[in-house]
Coordinates of C-alpha atoms and ligand atoms in Angstrom, one line a residue:
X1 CA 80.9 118.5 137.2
X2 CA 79.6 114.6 137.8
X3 CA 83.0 112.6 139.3
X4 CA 83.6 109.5 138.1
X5 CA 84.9 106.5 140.8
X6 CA 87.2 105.3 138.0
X7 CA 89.5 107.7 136.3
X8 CA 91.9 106.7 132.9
X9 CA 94.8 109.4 132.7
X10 CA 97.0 109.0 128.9
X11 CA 98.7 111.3 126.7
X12 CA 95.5 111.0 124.4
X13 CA 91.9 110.6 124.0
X14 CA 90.4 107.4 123.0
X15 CA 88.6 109.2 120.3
X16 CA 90.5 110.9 116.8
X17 CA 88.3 113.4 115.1
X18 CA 86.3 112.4 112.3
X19 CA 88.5 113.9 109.2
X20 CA 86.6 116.5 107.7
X21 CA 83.8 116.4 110.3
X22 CA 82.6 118.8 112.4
X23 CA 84.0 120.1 115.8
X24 CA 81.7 117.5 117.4
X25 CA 82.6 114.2 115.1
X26 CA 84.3 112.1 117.1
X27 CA 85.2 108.5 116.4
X28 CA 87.0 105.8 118.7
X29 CA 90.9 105.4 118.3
X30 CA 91.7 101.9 116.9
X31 CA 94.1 100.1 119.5
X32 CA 94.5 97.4 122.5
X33 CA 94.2 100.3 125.3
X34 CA 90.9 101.5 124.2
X35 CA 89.6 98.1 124.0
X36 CA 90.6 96.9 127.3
X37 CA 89.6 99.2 129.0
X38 CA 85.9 99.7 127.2
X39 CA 83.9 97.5 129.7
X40 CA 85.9 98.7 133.0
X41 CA 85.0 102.1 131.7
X42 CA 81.4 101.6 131.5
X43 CA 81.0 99.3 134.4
X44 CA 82.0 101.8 136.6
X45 CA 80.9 104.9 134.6
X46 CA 84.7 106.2 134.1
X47 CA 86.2 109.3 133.0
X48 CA 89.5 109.4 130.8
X49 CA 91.7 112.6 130.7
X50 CA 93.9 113.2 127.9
X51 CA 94.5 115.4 124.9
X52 CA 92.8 115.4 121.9
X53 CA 95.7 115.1 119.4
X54 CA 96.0 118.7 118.0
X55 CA 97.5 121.5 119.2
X56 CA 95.5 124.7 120.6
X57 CA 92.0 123.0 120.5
X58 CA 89.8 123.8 123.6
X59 CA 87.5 121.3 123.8
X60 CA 84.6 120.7 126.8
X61 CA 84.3 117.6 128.8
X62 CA 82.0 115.8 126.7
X63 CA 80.5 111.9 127.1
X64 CA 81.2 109.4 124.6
X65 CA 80.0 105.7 124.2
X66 CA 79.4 105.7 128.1
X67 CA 82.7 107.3 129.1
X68 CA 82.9 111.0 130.1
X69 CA 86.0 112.1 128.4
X70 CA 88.1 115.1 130.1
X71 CA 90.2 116.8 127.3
X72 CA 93.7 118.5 128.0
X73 CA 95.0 121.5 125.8
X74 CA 98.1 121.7 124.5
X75 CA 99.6 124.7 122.9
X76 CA 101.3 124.3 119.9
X77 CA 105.3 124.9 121.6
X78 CA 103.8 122.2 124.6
X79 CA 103.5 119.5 122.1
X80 CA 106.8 120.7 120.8
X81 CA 108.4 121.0 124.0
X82 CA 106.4 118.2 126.6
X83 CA 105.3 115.5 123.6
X84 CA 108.0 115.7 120.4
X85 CA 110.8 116.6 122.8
X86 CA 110.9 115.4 126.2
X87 CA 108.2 112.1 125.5
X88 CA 109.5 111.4 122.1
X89 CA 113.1 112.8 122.3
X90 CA 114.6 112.0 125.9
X91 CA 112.6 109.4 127.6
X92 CA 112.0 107.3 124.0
X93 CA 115.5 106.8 123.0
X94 CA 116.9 106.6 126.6
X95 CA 114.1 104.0 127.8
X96 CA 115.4 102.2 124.8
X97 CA 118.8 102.3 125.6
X98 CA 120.1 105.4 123.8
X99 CA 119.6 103.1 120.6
X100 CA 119.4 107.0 119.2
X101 CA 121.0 109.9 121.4
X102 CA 118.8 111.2 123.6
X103 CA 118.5 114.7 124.1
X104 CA 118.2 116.7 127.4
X105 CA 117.2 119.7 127.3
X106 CA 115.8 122.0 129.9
X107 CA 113.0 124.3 128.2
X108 CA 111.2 120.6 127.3
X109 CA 111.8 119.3 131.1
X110 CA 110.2 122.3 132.5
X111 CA 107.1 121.8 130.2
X112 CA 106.8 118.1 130.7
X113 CA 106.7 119.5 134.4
X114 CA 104.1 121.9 133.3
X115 CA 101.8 119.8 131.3
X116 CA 101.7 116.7 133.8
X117 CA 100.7 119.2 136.4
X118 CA 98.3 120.1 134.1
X119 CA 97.1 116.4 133.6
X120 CA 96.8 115.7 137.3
X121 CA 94.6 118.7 138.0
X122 CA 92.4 117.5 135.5
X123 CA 92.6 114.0 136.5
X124 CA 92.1 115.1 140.6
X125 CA 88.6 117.4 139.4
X126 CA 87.4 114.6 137.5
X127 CA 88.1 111.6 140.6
X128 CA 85.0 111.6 143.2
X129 CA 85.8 110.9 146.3
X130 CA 88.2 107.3 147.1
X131 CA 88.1 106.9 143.6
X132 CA 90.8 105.1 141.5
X133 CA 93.0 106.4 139.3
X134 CA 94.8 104.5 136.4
X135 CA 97.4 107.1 134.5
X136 CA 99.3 105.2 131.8
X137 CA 103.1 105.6 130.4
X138 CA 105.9 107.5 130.1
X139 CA 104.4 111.1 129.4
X140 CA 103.3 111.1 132.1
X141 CA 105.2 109.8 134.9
X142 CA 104.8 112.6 137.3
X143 CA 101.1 112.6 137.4
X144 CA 101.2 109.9 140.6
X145 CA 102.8 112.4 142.6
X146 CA 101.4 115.1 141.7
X147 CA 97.8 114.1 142.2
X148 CA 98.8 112.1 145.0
X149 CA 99.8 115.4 146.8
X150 CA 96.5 116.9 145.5
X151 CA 94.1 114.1 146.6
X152 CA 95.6 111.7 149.1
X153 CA 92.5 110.1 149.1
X154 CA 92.7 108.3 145.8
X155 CA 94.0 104.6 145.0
X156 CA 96.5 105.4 142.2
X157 CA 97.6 102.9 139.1
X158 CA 100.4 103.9 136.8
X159 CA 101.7 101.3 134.0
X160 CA 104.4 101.6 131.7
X161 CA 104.2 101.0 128.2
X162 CA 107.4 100.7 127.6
X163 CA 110.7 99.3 128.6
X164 CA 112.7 100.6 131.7
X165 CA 116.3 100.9 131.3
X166 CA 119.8 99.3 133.1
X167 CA 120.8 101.9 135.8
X168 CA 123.7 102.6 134.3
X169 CA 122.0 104.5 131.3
X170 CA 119.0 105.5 133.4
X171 CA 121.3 107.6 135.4
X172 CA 122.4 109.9 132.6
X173 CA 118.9 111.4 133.0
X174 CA 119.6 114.8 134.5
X175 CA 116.1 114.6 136.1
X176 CA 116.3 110.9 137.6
X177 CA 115.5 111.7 141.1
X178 CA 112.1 113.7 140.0
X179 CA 111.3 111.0 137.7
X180 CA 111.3 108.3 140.1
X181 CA 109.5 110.5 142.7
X182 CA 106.7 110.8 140.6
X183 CA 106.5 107.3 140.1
X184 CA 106.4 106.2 143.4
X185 CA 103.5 108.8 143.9
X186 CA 101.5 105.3 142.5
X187 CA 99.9 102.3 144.7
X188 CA 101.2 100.0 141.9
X189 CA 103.6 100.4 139.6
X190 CA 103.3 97.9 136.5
X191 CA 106.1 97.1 133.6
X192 CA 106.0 94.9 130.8
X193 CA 108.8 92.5 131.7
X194 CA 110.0 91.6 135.3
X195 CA 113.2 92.6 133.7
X196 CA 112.1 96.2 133.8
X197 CA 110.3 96.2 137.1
X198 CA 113.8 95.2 138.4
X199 CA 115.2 97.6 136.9
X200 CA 113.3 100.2 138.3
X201 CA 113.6 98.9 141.8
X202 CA 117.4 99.1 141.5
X203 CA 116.9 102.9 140.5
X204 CA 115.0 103.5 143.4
X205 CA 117.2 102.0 145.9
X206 CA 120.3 104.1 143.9
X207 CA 118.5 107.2 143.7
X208 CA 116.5 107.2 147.0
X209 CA 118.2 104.5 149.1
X210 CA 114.8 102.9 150.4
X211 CA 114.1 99.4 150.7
X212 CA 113.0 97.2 148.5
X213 CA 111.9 93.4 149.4
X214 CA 110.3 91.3 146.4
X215 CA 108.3 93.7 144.2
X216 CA 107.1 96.3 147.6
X217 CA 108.6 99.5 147.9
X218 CA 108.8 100.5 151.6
X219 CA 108.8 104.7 150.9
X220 CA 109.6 106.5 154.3
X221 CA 106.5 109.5 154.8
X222 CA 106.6 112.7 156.2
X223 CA 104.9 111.4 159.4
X224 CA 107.2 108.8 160.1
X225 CA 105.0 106.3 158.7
X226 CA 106.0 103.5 156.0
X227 CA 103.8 103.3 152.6
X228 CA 104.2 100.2 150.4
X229 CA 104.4 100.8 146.2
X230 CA 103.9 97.8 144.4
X231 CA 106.3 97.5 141.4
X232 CA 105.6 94.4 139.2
X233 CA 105.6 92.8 136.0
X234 CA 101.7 93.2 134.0
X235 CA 102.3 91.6 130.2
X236 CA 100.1 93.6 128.5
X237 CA 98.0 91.7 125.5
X238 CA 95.7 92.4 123.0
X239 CA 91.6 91.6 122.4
X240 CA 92.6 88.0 121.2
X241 CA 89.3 87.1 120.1
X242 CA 88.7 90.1 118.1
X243 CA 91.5 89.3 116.2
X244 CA 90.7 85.6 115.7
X245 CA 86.8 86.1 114.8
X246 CA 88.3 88.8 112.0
X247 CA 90.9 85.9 110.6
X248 CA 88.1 83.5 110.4
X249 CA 86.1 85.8 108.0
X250 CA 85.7 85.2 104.8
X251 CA 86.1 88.9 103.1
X252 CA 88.9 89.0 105.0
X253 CA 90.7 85.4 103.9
X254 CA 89.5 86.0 100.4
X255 CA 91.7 89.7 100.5
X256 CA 94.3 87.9 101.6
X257 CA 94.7 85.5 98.5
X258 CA 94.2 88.6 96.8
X259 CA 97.3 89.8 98.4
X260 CA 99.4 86.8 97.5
X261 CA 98.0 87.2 94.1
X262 CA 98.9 90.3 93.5
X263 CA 102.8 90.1 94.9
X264 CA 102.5 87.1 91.9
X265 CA 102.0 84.0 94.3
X266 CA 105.7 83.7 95.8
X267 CA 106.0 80.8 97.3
X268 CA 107.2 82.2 100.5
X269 CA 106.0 85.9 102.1
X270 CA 107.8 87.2 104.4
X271 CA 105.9 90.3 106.1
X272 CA 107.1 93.5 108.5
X273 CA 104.7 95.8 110.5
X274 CA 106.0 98.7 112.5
X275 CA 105.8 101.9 113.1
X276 CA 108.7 104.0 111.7
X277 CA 110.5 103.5 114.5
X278 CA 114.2 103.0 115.2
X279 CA 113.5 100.9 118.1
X280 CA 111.4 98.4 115.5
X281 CA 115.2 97.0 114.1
X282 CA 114.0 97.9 110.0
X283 CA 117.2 98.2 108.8
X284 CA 118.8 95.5 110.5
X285 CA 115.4 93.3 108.9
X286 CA 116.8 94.9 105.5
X287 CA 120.4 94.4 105.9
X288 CA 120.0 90.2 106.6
X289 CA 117.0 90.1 103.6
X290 CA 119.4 91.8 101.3
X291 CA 122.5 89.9 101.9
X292 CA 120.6 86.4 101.7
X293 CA 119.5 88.0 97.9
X294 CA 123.2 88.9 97.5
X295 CA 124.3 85.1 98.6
X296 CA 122.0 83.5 96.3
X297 CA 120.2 81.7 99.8
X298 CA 117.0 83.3 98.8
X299 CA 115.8 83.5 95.3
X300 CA 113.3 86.8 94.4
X301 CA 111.2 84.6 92.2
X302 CA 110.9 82.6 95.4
X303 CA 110.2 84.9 98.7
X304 CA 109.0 88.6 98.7
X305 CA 109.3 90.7 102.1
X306 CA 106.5 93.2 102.5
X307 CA 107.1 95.7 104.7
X308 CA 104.4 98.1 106.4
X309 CA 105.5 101.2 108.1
X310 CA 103.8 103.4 109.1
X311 CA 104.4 107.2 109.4
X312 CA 105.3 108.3 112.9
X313 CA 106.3 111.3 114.9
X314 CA 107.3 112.5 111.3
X315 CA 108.8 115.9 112.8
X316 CA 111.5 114.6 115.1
X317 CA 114.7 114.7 113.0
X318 CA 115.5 111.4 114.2
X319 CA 112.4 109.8 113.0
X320 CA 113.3 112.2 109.4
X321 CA 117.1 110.3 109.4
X322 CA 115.6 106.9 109.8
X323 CA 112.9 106.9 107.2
X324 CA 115.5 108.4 104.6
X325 CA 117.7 105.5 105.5
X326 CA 115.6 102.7 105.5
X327 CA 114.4 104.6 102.1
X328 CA 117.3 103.9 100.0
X329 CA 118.4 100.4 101.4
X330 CA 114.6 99.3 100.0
X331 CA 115.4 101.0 96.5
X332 CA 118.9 99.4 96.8
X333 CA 117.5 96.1 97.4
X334 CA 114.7 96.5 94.4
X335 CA 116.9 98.2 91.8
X336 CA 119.8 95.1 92.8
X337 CA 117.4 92.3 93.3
X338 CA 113.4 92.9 91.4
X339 CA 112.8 91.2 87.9
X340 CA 109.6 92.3 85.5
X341 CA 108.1 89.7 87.1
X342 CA 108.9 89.6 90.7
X343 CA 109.3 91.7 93.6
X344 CA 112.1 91.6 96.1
X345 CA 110.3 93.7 98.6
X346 CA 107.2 95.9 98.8
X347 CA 107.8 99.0 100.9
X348 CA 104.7 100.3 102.4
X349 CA 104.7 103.8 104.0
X350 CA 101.0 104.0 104.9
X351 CA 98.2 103.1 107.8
X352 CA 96.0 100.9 106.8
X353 CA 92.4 99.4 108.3
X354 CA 92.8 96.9 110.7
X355 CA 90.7 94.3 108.6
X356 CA 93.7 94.5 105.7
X357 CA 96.1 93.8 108.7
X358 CA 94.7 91.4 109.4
X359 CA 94.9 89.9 105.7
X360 CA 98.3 91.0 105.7
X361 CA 98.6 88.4 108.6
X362 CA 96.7 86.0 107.1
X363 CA 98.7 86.1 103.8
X364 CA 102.4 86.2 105.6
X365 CA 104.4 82.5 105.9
X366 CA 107.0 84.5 108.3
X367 CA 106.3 87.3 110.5
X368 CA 109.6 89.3 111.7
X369 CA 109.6 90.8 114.5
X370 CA 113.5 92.4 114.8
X371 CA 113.0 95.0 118.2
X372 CA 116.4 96.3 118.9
X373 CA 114.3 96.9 121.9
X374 CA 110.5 97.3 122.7
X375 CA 108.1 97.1 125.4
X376 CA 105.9 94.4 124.2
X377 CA 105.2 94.2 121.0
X378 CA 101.5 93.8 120.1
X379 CA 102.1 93.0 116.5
X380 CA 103.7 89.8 117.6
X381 CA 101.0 88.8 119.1
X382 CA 98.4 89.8 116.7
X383 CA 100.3 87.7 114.3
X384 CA 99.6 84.5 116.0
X385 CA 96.4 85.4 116.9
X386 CA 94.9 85.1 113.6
X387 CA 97.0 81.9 112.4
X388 CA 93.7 79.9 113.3
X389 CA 95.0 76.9 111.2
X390 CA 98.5 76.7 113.5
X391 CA 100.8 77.5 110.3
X392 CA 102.7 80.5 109.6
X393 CA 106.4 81.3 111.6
X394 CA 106.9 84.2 113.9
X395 CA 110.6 85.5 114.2
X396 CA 110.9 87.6 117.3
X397 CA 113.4 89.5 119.0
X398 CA 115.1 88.6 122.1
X399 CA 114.8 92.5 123.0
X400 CA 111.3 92.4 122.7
X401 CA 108.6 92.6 126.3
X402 CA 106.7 89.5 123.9
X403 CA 109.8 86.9 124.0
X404 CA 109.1 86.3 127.8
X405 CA 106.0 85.2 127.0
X406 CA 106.0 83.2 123.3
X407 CA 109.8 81.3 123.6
X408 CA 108.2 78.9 121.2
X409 CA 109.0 81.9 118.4
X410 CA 112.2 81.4 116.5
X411 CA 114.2 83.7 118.7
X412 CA 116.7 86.3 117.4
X413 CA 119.5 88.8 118.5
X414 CA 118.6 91.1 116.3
X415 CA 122.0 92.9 116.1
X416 CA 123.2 89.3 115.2
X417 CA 122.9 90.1 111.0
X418 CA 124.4 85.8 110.7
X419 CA 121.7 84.9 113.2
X420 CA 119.5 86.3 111.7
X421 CA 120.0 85.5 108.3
X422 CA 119.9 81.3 109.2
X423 CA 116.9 82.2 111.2
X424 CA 115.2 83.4 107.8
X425 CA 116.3 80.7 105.6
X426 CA 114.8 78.2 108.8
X427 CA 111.5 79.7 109.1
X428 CA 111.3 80.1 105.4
X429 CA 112.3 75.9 105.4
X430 CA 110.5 74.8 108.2
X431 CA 108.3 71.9 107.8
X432 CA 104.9 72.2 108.9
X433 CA 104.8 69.8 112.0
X434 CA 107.1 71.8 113.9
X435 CA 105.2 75.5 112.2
X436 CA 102.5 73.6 114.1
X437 CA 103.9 72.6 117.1
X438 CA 105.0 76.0 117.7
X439 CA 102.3 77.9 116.3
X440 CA 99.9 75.8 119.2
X441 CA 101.6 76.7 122.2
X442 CA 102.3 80.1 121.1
X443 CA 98.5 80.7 120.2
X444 CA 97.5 79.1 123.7
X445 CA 99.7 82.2 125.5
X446 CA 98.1 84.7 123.4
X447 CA 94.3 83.4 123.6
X448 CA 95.1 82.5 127.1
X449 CA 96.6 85.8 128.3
X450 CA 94.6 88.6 127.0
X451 CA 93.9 92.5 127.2
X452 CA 91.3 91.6 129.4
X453 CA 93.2 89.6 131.3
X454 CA 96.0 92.3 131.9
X455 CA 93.4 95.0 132.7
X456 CA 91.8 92.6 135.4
X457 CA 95.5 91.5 137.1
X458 CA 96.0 95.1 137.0
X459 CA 93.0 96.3 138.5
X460 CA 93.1 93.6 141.0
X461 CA 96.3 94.4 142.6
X462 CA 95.3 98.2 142.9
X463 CA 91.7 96.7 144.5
X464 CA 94.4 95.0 146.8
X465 CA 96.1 97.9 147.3
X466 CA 93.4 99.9 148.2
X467 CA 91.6 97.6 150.3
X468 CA 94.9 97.3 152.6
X469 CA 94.9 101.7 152.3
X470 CA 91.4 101.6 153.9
X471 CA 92.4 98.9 157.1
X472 CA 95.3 101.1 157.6
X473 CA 93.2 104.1 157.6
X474 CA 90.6 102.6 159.8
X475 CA 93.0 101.2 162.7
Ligands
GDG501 C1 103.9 100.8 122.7 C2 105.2 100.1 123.0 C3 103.9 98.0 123.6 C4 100.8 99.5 113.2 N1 100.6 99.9 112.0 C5 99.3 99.9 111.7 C6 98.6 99.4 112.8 N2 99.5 99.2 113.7 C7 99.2 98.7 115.1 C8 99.7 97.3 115.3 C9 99.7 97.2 116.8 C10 100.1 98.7 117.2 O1 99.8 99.5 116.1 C11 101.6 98.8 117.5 O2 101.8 98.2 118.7 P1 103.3 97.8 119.2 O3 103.2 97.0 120.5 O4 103.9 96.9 118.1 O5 104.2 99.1 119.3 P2 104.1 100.6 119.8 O6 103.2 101.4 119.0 O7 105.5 101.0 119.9 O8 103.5 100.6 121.3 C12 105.1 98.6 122.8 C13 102.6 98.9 123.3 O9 102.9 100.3 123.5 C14 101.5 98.4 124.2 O10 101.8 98.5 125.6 O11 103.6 96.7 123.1 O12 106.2 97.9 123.1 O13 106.3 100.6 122.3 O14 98.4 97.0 117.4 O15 98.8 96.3 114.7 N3 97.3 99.3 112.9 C15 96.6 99.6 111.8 N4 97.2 100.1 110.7 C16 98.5 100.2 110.6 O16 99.0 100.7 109.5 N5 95.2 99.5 111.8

């Protein structure tokens, strides 16, 4: 097999399977990751591991759009145990501070043991010889170790998608010490927020008791020797331009008046876009929409929320609860609140292209982004990407990896229902020379700052980190 100098490690493939094609009909997966990393990937003729998304499918190695793509099996009770249970049911809700108990549970640690071992095999075959290796988020967090062990030779990158808890609930994890372990197996270690980079450096010194000075690990080897980690803060961003060039075309501004058209012109749109997620704040979004109805603040002949969700990890019971919940507040709120003529909120449980997302965008006054706690959040960004004429309000979360970054957004505690509610009626009524004001400097981070940016910061400090491997190596 040919090695690659520059090896991608994720849960999945960039590539979904072409519905209803053959077993060789691949397509690339929509999303920021893929992008970004596109041009590093053929620039350097890269491999990516990863799964293919379905369970029990033995696939070759195969190339694809100038990357040579290195599938992983799963079985089906792997994805049950490794991805639906430890990824999405432990690490998910205790990352994002227990916001739904997580579970721990043995059988699905052992198999998230299993599979990442099974990951960094496939990851060390692939790696030719010094290469560097970029494994990304949290189902895979032993992988740095583990291939570090099987080829100290490599420069190795980990990032984090998404948050990294307060010690005090990371320590409830009965496999903390493991965890962090395989971390530090990585040269650099990158987070979303400096928040969560701190926070992992304070489980390190709790769990392990080394040193930590700035964002450098000093981790004690076997040999007596001292080897620096890197653990630092790496906003991720999105392909800002992409999104601009679709907002400026016309199909796509023409659907959007469609859109307004068809929820009967209100004056105001108010628009949500999540995954079904319990970490997204939905229902908190619901509960301060339905009680300005209730209060007479907001009029439904006036301001219509539309609310995207889309289906996700739809057999983890948690995921089952949530959707059923959010379910009847949004047939509460219609029955209560929707005339003949108008529509109160529009409940959307679908995907949809990224070109009508963009139209969604494009037809939305007020974007609200309610995170009880996430990462980043892209969609916040995407948002103000496309609002090419500097009008439009985003409402973002305080608990969301983005507020760092765009504190010209009308800024909300979430939890806060009264906060939030006058932060509604004040983007709904905000005049359009501060819209603009805001909307400028909040466009400037996100054009400024993008995907490509965060792949090159990135892949600059592991370049760093190898470079100082190979002096120490040589003296
Ligand atoms: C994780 C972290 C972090 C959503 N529905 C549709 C659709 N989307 C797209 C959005 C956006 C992406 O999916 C979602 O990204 P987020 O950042 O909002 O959230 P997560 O999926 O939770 O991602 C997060 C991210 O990783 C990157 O590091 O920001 O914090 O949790 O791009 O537009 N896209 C299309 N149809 C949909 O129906 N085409």
């Amino acid at each position: 097999m040919t090695q690659a100098e520059f090896v991608v490690v994720a849960n999945r493939l960039p590539v979904d399977r072409v519905p209803g094609g053959g077993d060789d009909d691949w397509r690339r997966s929509p999303g920021g990751l893929v992008t970004a990393l596109e041009p590093v990937m053929r620039r350097a003729d890269g491999a990516w591991v990863g799964w293919v998304g379905q369970a029990d499918h033995h696939v070759a190695p195969f190339d694809f759009d100038g990357t040579h793509l290195v599938p992983v099996a799963l079985s089906a009770e792997e994805v049950e145990l490794y991805y639906e249970g430890m990824s999405n049911d432990t690490f998910w809700p205790l990352y994002h501070d227990v916001i739904s108990a997580p579970q721990y549970h043995r059988e699905w640690w052992d198999a998230y043991v299993r599979v990442n071992r099974r990951f960094a095999e496939a990851a060390a075959d692939a790696a030719a010889d010094g290469a560097t290796v970029w494994v990304q988020d949290y189902q895979l967090q032993l992988v740095p170790r583990l291939l570090r062990e099987l080829r100290p030779d490599l420069t190795i990158g980990y990032f984090h998608h998404i948050p990294f808890p307060a010690y005090g609930l990371y320590s409830q994890l009965p496999w903390r010490k493991q965890v962090i372990e395989g971390l530090l197996g990585a040269d650099v270690i990158g987070f979303q927020r400096v928040a969560d980079a701190g926070n992992f450096a304070r489980a390190v010194r709790r769990v392990l008791h080394y040193t930590t000075k700035g964002s450098d690990i000093h981790i004690p080897e076997e040999d007596g020797s001292t080897r620096i980690a890197v653990a630092k803060a790496f906003p991720i961003s999105i392909d800002s331009e992409a999104y601009v060039e679709m907002a400026r075309r016309e199909d796509i501004q023409a659907r959007a008046a469609e859109i307004r058209e068809g929820l009967g012109n209100p004056r105001t749109i108010l628009l949500g876009v999540d995954r079904l997620d319990y970490t997204k704040g939905i229902r908190h979004r619901l509960k301060a929409f339905g009680e300005l109805l209730a209060g007479g603040e907001v009029d439904v002949a006036d301001v219509t929320l539309v609310q995207v969700a889309s289906p996700s990890r739809e057999r983890v019971g948690a995921y089952m609860q949530l959707r059923d919940e959010i379910e009847l507040t949004v047939a509460r709120i219609a029955g209560d609140y929707d005339t003949l003529d108008h529509t109160a909120v529009r409940y959307l449980h679908h995907s949809y292209p990224r070109e009508e997302m963009v139209a969604l965008f494009l037809a939305a006054d007020v974007m609200l982004v309610t995170a009880l706690r996430d990462g980043m959040n892209l969609v916040a960004k995407e948002y103000v990407a496309t609002r090419t004429d500097n009008r439009g309000v985003l409402v973002l979360s305080e608990f969301a990896g983005a507020a760092d970054e765009l504190s010209n957004a009308v800024l909300v505690n979430p939890h806060d229902i009264d906060g939030l509610k006058e932060a509604i009626v004040r983007a709904i009524g905000m005049p359009p020379a501060e819209q603009s004001r805001r909307m400028r400097s909040l466009r400037r981070k996100v054009l400024d700052n993008d995907v490509g940016q965060w792949s090159k910061k990135f892949l600059d400090a592991l370049a760093q980190a190898r470079k100082a491997k190979s002096e120490e190596d040589a003296a």
